[in-house]
């Protein structure tokens, strides 16, 4: 069994991005983060993204709003960033409060600045396999990990547990693409799938994006499978200062010995998500230069 080390791969990616950003001189890419409310996980994710951006020379701006912000007011804030030529990327940290329709918000982000890849236009471009698409960061990070491990996905059976817009749906689309790290046969499973283990046991590559701690157990997998654990779940742990620790959707200790490759939590898919966000920001910046070459 080999660990797919997201820390190592993302660090490699970030170093090459830092070199690329360095060549831009004074002019730097800039990403704006929007955070609504005080959800501790969202605060920590955005902080991590800000720190990583600073580390590789990308500028960032943080706009925070109270949980009570109306959808209209949030749309107005996004409009301001859409028309600000010094901002190349916009990320609205999910989840948003229940009174706000996430898809309305995601679709309002200028598709050219949609570094999260949740806008309908980018999801459409992804389906069309258009290189210009901004691909959502977690699925893109998963593909990068699998690619760097030298896995040939052609003809493999990928089973995705989860059908969210953020992870499940796009990761399946990527494995389906008619190119390298694609050409797989993809099965989607979700909360209404009967006899889940029947499907997961057939997976050459199993992607677990559920949000339930230690949900995937040894009897659910095929020996030698590649296991991608997307889940980030906080479970109580009195031995930690924080009072909790992070575990994935996969029961790592029992599944890992059966797997050929596995992503740990933390240190697997998580760091890749942040690295791909930086990569998308650089891409947005470079595309903006092509549109406005005198900048
Ligand atoms: P989500 O809640 O939107 O989707 C969860 C999916 O799991 C749903 O499609 C649902 O149908 C499926 N599901 C729920 N219970 C099930 C069951 N009993 N059997 C089969 N399927 C079931 O979540 P999401 O946004 O896709 O995130 C999933 C997990 O990944 C969460 O733990 C989240 O924190 C984590 N996540 C991690 C990263 C990262 O960078 N590592 C990024 C995004 C999300």
Short mmCIF file of N, CA and C and ligand atoms in Angstrom, two decimals, residues 45 138 161-168 189-193 196 208-212 215 229-233 249 269-271 273-274, ligand 1:
data_model
loop_
_atom_site.label_atom_id
_atom_site.label_comp_id
_atom_site.label_asym_id
_atom_site.label_seq_id
_atom_site.Cartn_x
_atom_site.Cartn_y
_atom_site.Cartn_z
N UNK A 45 -10.69 27.27 6.89
CA UNK A 45 -10.39 27.03 5.46
C UNK A 45 -9.92 28.32 4.79
N UNK A 138 -11.33 20.70 -5.52
CA UNK A 138 -11.16 19.37 -4.92
C UNK A 138 -11.11 18.28 -5.99
N UNK A 161 -18.84 7.94 -4.30
CA UNK A 161 -19.95 8.02 -3.34
C UNK A 161 -20.14 9.50 -3.03
N UNK A 162 -21.30 10.03 -3.42
CA UNK A 162 -21.59 11.46 -3.24
C UNK A 162 -21.89 12.09 -4.57
N UNK A 163 -22.87 12.97 -4.60
CA UNK A 163 -23.29 13.62 -5.87
C UNK A 163 -23.37 15.12 -5.72
N UNK A 164 -22.52 15.69 -4.85
CA UNK A 164 -22.58 17.14 -4.67
C UNK A 164 -21.99 17.86 -5.88
N UNK A 165 -22.38 19.12 -6.00
CA UNK A 165 -21.88 19.98 -7.08
C UNK A 165 -20.40 20.27 -6.90
N UNK A 166 -19.97 20.23 -5.63
CA UNK A 166 -18.62 20.66 -5.28
C UNK A 166 -17.60 19.54 -5.49
N UNK A 167 -18.00 18.31 -5.20
CA UNK A 167 -17.05 17.19 -5.30
C UNK A 167 -17.58 16.06 -6.19
N UNK A 168 -18.64 15.42 -5.75
CA UNK A 168 -19.09 14.18 -6.38
C UNK A 168 -19.30 14.29 -7.89
N UNK A 189 -22.79 6.81 -6.70
CA UNK A 189 -23.66 6.31 -5.64
C UNK A 189 -24.00 7.49 -4.71
N UNK A 190 -25.09 7.37 -4.00
CA UNK A 190 -25.52 8.47 -3.12
C UNK A 190 -26.42 7.92 -2.03
N UNK A 191 -27.04 8.83 -1.29
CA UNK A 191 -27.80 8.40 -0.11
C UNK A 191 -29.00 7.51 -0.45
N UNK A 192 -29.45 7.52 -1.70
CA UNK A 192 -30.60 6.68 -2.07
C UNK A 192 -30.18 5.43 -2.84
N UNK A 193 -28.89 5.15 -2.86
CA UNK A 193 -28.41 3.96 -3.57
C UNK A 193 -28.60 2.72 -2.69
N UNK A 196 -25.16 -0.31 -1.20
CA UNK A 196 -23.98 0.49 -1.57
C UNK A 196 -22.73 -0.38 -1.74
N UNK A 208 -14.65 8.64 -1.93
CA UNK A 208 -15.66 8.78 -0.87
C UNK A 208 -15.81 10.26 -0.53
N UNK A 209 -16.96 10.84 -0.89
CA UNK A 209 -17.23 12.26 -0.62
C UNK A 209 -18.60 12.35 0.02
N UNK A 210 -18.67 11.93 1.26
CA UNK A 210 -19.95 11.73 1.94
C UNK A 210 -20.14 12.70 3.11
N UNK A 211 -19.10 12.81 3.92
CA UNK A 211 -19.22 13.65 5.12
C UNK A 211 -19.69 12.85 6.32
N UNK A 212 -19.30 11.57 6.36
CA UNK A 212 -19.63 10.71 7.51
C UNK A 212 -18.37 10.00 7.97
N UNK A 215 -16.99 5.93 7.36
CA UNK A 215 -18.16 5.27 6.76
C UNK A 215 -17.77 4.06 5.90
N UNK A 229 -10.10 9.49 -0.21
CA UNK A 229 -10.97 9.89 0.90
C UNK A 229 -11.08 11.41 0.93
N UNK A 230 -12.25 11.91 0.56
CA UNK A 230 -12.44 13.36 0.48
C UNK A 230 -12.96 13.93 1.81
N UNK A 231 -13.59 13.08 2.59
CA UNK A 231 -14.27 13.54 3.80
C UNK A 231 -13.36 14.27 4.79
N UNK A 232 -13.90 15.30 5.38
CA UNK A 232 -13.22 15.97 6.49
C UNK A 232 -14.27 16.07 7.60
N UNK A 233 -14.10 15.25 8.61
CA UNK A 233 -15.09 15.21 9.69
C UNK A 233 -14.40 15.48 11.02
N UNK A 249 -13.85 9.94 5.53
CA UNK A 249 -15.04 9.11 5.36
C UNK A 249 -14.66 7.63 5.32
N UNK A 269 -6.37 14.78 0.24
CA UNK A 269 -7.08 15.64 -0.73
C UNK A 269 -7.10 17.11 -0.27
N UNK A 270 -7.18 17.34 1.03
CA UNK A 270 -7.31 18.72 1.56
C UNK A 270 -6.26 19.68 1.02
N UNK A 271 -4.96 19.38 1.19
CA UNK A 271 -3.95 20.31 0.69
C UNK A 271 -3.99 20.48 -0.82
N UNK A 273 -6.69 20.63 -2.61
CA UNK A 273 -7.76 21.59 -2.90
C UNK A 273 -7.21 23.01 -2.87
N UNK A 274 -6.41 23.31 -1.85
CA UNK A 274 -5.85 24.66 -1.72
C UNK A 274 -4.88 24.94 -2.87
P1 LIG B 1 -22.54 17.00 0.63
O1 LIG B 1 -23.18 16.90 1.95
O2 LIG B 1 -22.95 18.08 -0.32
O3 LIG B 1 -22.73 15.63 -0.15
C1 LIG B 1 -22.61 14.40 0.51
C2 LIG B 1 -23.04 13.31 -0.43
O4 LIG B 1 -22.97 12.09 0.27
C3 LIG B 1 -24.47 13.47 -0.93
O5 LIG B 1 -24.47 13.51 -2.34
C4 LIG B 1 -25.21 12.26 -0.40
O6 LIG B 1 -26.10 11.70 -1.34
C5 LIG B 1 -24.08 11.28 -0.08
N1 LIG B 1 -24.45 10.46 1.08
C6 LIG B 1 -24.85 10.86 2.30
N2 LIG B 1 -25.12 9.80 3.08
C7 LIG B 1 -24.91 8.70 2.31
C8 LIG B 1 -25.03 7.31 2.54
N3 LIG B 1 -25.46 6.83 3.70
N4 LIG B 1 -24.73 6.49 1.53
C9 LIG B 1 -24.30 6.95 0.33
N5 LIG B 1 -24.16 8.26 0.07
C10 LIG B 1 -24.47 9.12 1.04
O7 LIG B 1 -20.98 17.03 0.91
P2 LIG B 1 -19.72 17.49 -0.01
O8 LIG B 1 -19.66 18.96 -0.07
O9 LIG B 1 -19.68 16.71 -1.26
O10 LIG B 1 -18.55 17.01 0.96
C11 LIG B 1 -18.39 15.65 1.32
C12 LIG B 1 -17.28 15.53 2.35
O11 LIG B 1 -16.08 16.01 1.76
C13 LIG B 1 -17.47 16.38 3.60
O12 LIG B 1 -16.87 15.70 4.70
C14 LIG B 1 -16.69 17.64 3.32
O13 LIG B 1 -16.23 18.27 4.50
C15 LIG B 1 -15.53 17.07 2.55
N6 LIG B 1 -14.88 18.01 1.64
C16 LIG B 1 -13.54 17.98 1.64
C17 LIG B 1 -12.85 18.79 0.79
C18 LIG B 1 -11.35 18.71 0.79
O14 LIG B 1 -10.70 19.63 0.34
N7 LIG B 1 -10.80 17.60 1.24
C19 LIG B 1 -13.52 19.67 -0.07
C20 LIG B 1 -14.92 19.64 -0.07
C21 LIG B 1 -15.60 18.79 0.78
#
